[in-house]
mmCIF file of C-alpha atoms in Angstrom:
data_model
loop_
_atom_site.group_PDB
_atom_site.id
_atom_site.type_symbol
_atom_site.label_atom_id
_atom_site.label_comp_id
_atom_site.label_asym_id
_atom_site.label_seq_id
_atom_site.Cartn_x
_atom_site.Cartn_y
_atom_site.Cartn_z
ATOM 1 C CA UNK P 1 -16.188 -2.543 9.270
ATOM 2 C CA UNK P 2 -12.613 -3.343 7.996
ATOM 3 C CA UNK P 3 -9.531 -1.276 8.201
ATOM 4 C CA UNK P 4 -7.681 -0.644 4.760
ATOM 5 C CA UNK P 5 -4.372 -2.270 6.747
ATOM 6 C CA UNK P 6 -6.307 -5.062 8.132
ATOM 7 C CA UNK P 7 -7.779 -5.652 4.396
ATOM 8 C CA UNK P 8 -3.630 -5.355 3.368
ATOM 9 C CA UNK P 9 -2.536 -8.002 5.717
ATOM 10 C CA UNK P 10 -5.316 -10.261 5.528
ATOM 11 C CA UNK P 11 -4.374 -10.222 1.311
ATOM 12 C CA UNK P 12 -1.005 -10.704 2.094
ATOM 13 C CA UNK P 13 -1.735 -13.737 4.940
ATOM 14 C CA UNK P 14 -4.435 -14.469 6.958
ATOM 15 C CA UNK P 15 -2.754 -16.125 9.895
ATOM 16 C CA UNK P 16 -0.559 -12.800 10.086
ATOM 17 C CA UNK P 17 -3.777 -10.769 10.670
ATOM 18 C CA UNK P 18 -4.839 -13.382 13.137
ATOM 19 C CA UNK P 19 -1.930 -12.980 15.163
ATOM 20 C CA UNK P 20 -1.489 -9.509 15.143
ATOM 21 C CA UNK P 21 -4.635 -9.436 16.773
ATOM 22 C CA UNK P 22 -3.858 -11.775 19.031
ATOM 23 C CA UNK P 23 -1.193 -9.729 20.434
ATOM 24 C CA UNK P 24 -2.649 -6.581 20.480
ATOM 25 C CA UNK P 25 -0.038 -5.278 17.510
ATOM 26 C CA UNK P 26 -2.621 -2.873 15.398
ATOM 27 C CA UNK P 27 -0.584 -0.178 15.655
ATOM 28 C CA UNK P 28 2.863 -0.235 13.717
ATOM 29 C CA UNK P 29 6.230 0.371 16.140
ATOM 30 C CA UNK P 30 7.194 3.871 16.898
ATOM 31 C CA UNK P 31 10.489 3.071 15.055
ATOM 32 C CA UNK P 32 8.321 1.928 11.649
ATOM 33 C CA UNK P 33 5.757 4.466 11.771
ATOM 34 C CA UNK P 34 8.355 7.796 12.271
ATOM 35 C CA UNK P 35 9.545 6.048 8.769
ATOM 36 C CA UNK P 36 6.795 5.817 7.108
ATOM 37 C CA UNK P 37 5.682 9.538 7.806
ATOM 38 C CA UNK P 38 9.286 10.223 6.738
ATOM 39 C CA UNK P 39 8.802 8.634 3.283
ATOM 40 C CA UNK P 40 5.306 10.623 3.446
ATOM 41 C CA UNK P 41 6.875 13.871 3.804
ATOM 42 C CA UNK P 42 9.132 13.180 0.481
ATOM 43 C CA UNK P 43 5.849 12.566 -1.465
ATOM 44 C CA UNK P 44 4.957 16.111 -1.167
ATOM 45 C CA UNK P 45 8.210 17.637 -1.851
ATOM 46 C CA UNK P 46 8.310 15.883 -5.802
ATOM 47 C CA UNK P 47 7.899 19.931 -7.363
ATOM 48 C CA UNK P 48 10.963 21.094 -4.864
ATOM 49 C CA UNK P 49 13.211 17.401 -5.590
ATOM 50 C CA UNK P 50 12.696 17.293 -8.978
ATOM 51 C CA UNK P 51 14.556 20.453 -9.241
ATOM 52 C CA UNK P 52 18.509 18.946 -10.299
ATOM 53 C CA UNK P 53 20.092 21.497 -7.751
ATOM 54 C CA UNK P 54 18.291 20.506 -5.006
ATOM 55 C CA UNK P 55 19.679 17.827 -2.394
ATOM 56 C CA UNK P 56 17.428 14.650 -2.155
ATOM 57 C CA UNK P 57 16.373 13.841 1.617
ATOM 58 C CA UNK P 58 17.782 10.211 2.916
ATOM 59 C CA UNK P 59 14.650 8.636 2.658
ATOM 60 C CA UNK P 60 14.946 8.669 -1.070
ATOM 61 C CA UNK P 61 16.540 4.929 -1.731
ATOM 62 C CA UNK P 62 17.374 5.810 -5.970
ATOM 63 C CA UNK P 63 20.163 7.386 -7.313
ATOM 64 C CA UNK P 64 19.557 11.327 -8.340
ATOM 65 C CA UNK P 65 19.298 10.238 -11.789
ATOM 66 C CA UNK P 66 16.581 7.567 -11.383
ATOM 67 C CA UNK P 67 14.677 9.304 -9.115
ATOM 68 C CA UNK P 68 14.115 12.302 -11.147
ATOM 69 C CA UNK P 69 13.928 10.261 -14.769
ATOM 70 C CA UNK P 70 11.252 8.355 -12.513
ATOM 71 C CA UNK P 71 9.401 11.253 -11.352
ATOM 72 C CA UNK P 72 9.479 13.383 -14.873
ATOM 73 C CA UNK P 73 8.302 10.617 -16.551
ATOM 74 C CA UNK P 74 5.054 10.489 -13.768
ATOM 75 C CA UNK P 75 4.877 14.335 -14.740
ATOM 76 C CA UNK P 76 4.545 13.511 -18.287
ATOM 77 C CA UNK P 77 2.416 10.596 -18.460
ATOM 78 C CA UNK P 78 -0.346 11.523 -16.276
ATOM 79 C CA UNK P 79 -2.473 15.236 -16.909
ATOM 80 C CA UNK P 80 -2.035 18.510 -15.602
ATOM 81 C CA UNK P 81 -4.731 18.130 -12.869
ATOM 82 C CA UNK P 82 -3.419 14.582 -11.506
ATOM 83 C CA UNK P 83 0.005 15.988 -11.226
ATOM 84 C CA UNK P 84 -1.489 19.263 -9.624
ATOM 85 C CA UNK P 85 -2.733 17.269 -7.092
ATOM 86 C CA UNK P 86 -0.265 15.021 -6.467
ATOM 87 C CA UNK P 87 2.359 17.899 -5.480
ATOM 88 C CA UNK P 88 -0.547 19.986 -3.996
ATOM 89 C CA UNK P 89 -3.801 17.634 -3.114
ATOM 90 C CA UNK P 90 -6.696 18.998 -1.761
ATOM 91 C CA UNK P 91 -6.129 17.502 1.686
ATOM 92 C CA UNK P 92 -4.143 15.006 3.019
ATOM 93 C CA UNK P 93 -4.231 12.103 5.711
ATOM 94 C CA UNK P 94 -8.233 11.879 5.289
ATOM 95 C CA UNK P 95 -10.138 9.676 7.178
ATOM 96 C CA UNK P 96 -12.612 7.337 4.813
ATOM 97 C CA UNK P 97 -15.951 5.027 5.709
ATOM 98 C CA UNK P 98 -17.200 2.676 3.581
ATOM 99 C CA UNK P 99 -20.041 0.559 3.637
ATOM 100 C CA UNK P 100 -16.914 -2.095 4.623
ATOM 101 C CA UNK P 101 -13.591 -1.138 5.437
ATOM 102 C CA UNK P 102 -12.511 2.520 6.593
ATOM 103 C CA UNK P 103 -8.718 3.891 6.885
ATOM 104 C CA UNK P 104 -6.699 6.901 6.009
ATOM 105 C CA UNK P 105 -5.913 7.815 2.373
ATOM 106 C CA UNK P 106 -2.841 9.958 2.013
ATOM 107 C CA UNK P 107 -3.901 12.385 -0.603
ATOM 108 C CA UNK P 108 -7.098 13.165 -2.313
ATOM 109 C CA UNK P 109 -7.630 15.269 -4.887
ATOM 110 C CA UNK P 110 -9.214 15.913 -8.704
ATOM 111 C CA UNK P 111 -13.147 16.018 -9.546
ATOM 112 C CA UNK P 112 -14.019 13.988 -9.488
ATOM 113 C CA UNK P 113 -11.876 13.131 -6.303
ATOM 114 C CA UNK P 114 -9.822 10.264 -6.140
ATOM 115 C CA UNK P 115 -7.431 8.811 -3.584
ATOM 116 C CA UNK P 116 -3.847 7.918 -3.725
ATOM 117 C CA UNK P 117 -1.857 6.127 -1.281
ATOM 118 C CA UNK P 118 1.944 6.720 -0.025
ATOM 119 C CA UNK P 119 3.792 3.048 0.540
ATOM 120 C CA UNK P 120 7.338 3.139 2.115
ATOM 121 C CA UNK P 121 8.856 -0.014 0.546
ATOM 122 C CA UNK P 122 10.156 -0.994 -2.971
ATOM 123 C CA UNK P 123 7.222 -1.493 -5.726
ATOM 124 C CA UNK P 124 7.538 -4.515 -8.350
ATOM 125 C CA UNK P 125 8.581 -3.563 -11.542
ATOM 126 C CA UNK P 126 5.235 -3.345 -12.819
ATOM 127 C CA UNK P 127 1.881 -2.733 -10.929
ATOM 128 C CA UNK P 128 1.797 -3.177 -7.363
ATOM 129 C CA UNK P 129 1.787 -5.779 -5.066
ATOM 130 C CA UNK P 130 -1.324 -7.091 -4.622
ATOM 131 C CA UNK P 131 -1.909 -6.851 -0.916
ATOM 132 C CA UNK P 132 -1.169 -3.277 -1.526
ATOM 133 C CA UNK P 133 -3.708 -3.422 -4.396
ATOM 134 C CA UNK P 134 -6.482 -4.668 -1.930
ATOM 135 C CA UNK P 135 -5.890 -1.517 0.231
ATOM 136 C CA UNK P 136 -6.321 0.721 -2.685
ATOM 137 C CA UNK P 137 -9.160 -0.935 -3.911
ATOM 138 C CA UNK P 138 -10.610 -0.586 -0.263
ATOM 139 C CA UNK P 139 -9.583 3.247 0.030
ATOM 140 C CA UNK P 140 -11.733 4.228 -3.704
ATOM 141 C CA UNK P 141 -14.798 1.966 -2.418
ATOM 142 C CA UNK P 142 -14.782 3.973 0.804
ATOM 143 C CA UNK P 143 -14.348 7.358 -1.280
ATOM 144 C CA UNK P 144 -17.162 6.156 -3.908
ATOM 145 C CA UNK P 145 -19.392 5.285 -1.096
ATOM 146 C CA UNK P 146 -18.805 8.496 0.598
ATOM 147 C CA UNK P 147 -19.112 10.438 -2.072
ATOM 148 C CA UNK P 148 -21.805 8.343 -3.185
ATOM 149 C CA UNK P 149 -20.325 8.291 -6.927
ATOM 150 C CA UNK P 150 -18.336 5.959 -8.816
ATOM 151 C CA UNK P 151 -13.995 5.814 -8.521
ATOM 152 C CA UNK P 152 -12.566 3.707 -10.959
ATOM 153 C CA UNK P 153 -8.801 4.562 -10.508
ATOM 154 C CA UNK P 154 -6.521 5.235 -7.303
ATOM 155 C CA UNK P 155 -2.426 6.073 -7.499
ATOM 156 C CA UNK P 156 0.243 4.513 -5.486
ATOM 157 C CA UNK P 157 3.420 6.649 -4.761
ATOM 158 C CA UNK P 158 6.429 4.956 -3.920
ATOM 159 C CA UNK P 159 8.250 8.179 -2.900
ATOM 160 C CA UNK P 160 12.021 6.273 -1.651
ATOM 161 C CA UNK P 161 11.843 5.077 -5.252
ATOM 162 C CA UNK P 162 10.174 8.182 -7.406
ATOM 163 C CA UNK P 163 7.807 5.929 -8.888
ATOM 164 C CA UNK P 164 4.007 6.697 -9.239
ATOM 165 C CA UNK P 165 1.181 4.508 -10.737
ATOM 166 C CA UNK P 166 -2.484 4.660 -11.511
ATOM 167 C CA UNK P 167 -4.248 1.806 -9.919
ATOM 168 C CA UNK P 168 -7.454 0.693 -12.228
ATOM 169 C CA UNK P 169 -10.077 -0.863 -10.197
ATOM 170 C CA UNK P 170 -10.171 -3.586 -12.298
ATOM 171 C CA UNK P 171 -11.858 -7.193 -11.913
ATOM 172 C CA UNK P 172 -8.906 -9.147 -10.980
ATOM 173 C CA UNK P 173 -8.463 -6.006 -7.619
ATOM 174 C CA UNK P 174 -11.773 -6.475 -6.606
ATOM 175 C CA UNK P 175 -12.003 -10.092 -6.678
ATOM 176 C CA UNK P 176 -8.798 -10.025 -4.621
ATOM 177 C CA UNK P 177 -10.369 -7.281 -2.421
ATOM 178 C CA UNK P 178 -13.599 -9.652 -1.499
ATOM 179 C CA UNK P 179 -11.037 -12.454 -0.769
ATOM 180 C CA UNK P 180 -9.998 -10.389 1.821
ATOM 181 C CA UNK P 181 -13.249 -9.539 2.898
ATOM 182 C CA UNK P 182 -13.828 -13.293 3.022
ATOM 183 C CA UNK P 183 -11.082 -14.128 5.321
ATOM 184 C CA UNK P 184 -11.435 -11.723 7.986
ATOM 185 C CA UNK P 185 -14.905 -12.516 8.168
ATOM 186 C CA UNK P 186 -14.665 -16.272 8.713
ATOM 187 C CA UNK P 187 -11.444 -15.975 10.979
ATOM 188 C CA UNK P 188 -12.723 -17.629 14.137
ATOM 189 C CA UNK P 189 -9.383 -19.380 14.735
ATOM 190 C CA UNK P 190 -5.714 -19.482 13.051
ATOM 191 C CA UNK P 191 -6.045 -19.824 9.528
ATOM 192 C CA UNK P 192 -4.449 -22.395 7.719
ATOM 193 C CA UNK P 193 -0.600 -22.189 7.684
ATOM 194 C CA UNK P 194 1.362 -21.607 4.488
ATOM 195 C CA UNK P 195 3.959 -23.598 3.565
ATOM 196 C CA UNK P 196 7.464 -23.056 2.270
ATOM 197 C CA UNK P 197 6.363 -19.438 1.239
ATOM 198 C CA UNK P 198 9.044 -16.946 1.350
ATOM 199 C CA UNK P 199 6.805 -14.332 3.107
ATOM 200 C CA UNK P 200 6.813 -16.407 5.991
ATOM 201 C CA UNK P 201 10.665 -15.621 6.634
ATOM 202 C CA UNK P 202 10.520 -12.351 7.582
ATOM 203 C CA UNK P 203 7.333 -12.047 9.489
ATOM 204 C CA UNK P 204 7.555 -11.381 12.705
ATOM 205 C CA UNK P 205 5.492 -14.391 14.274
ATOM 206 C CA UNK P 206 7.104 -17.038 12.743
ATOM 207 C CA UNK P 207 7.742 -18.814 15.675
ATOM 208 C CA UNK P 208 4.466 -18.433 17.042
ATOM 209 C CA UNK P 209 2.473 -19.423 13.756
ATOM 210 C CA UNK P 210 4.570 -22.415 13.684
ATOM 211 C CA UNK P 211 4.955 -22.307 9.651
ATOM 212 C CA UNK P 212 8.184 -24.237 8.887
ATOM 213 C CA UNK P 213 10.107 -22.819 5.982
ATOM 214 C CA UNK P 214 12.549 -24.571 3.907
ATOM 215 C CA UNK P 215 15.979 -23.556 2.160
ATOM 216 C CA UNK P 216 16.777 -23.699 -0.992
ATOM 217 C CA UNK P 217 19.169 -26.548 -0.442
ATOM 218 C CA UNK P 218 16.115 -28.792 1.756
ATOM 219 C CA UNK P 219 14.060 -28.101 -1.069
ATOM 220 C CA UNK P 220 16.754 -29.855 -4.008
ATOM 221 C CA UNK P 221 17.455 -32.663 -0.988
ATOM 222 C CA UNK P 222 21.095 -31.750 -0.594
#
């Protein structure tokens, strides 16, 4: 059994999953995780912030403007019952188990249910990223098995941004969701190191993983 954020990180690299096991790093830092539920929080106040008079909380990362142009247009594309339960879902911070992976989804609500999941960072301009993708894929395959019917759709809130978006399970997720699958199953050892990937620059064991990572200027050979 596979956790959603284990299914995440193994999409976004192997050898990062690898390591964080290594070192006992599951669990987020207190400083990241206090964030997160921060940026949580502002994904159920979108009724209360959407309201122009109303001061936005600093987690919010968009101007007034955007933020609420972002938000009304999530209010008008999607139907009354997905916006009722995005502002108000039926519970929150639920604990799913699938026949493979089991995590927490943030919000569930409609009927038939489905899931949606609160990320802290900055979405691409369209879709999501697909790492993220994998975990919602992961989080309606643990609701459909639980629920023992079928989820075809999940939402991803990027509350510091006011963006919401319907995430279709569609062929290209779930193929990237197995790949996942794969690779924690046949981790026996480090994965295979990426090279000259721009991921690896920020990560935070890039001097244990050894990946070397090349400038812009190495890469033209000036």
């Amino acid at each position: 059994m596979h956790a959603f954020t284990d299914l995440e990180t193994a999409a976004y690299c192997p050898r990062k999953l690898y390591y964080r096991r290594m070192r006992g790093d599951e669990e987020p830092p207190a400083e990241a995780a206090e964030a997160a539920r921060r940026v949580r929080e502002v994904a159920l106040r979108y009724a209360e912030l959407l309201e122009p008079g109303n001061e936005l909380p600093p987690e919010v990362e968009a101007t007034p403007t955007q933020f609420r142009t972002r938000l009304s247009c999530a209010r008008a594309r999607f139907d009354g019952d997905v916006w009722a339960g995005l502002i108000d879902p039926r519970a929150r911070d639920v604990f799913l188990e699938g026949k493979e992976a089991r995590g927490i989804a943030h919000k569930l609500f409609g009927d038939p249910p489905t899931v949606s999941l609160v990320f802290a960072g900055e979405p691409p301009d369209r879709g999501m990223w697909e790492p993220q993708g994998v975990r919602a894929v992961a989080a309606a395959k643990a609701l459909a098995w639980e629920r023992q019917r079928p989820v075809e759709r999940a939402f991803a809130e990027y509350p510091a941004h006011g963006i919401v978006r319907e995430v279709r399970l569609t062929t290209r997720r779930k193929a990237a969701y197995r790949r996942a699958i794969r690779a924690i199953e046949s981790m026996d050892g480090p994965p295979a190191r990426v090279e000259n990937d721009a991921k690896c620059r920020a990560c935070e064991y890039r001097a244990t993983c050894g990946t070397r990572t090349r400038s812009l200027r190495s890469l033209l050979g000036l």
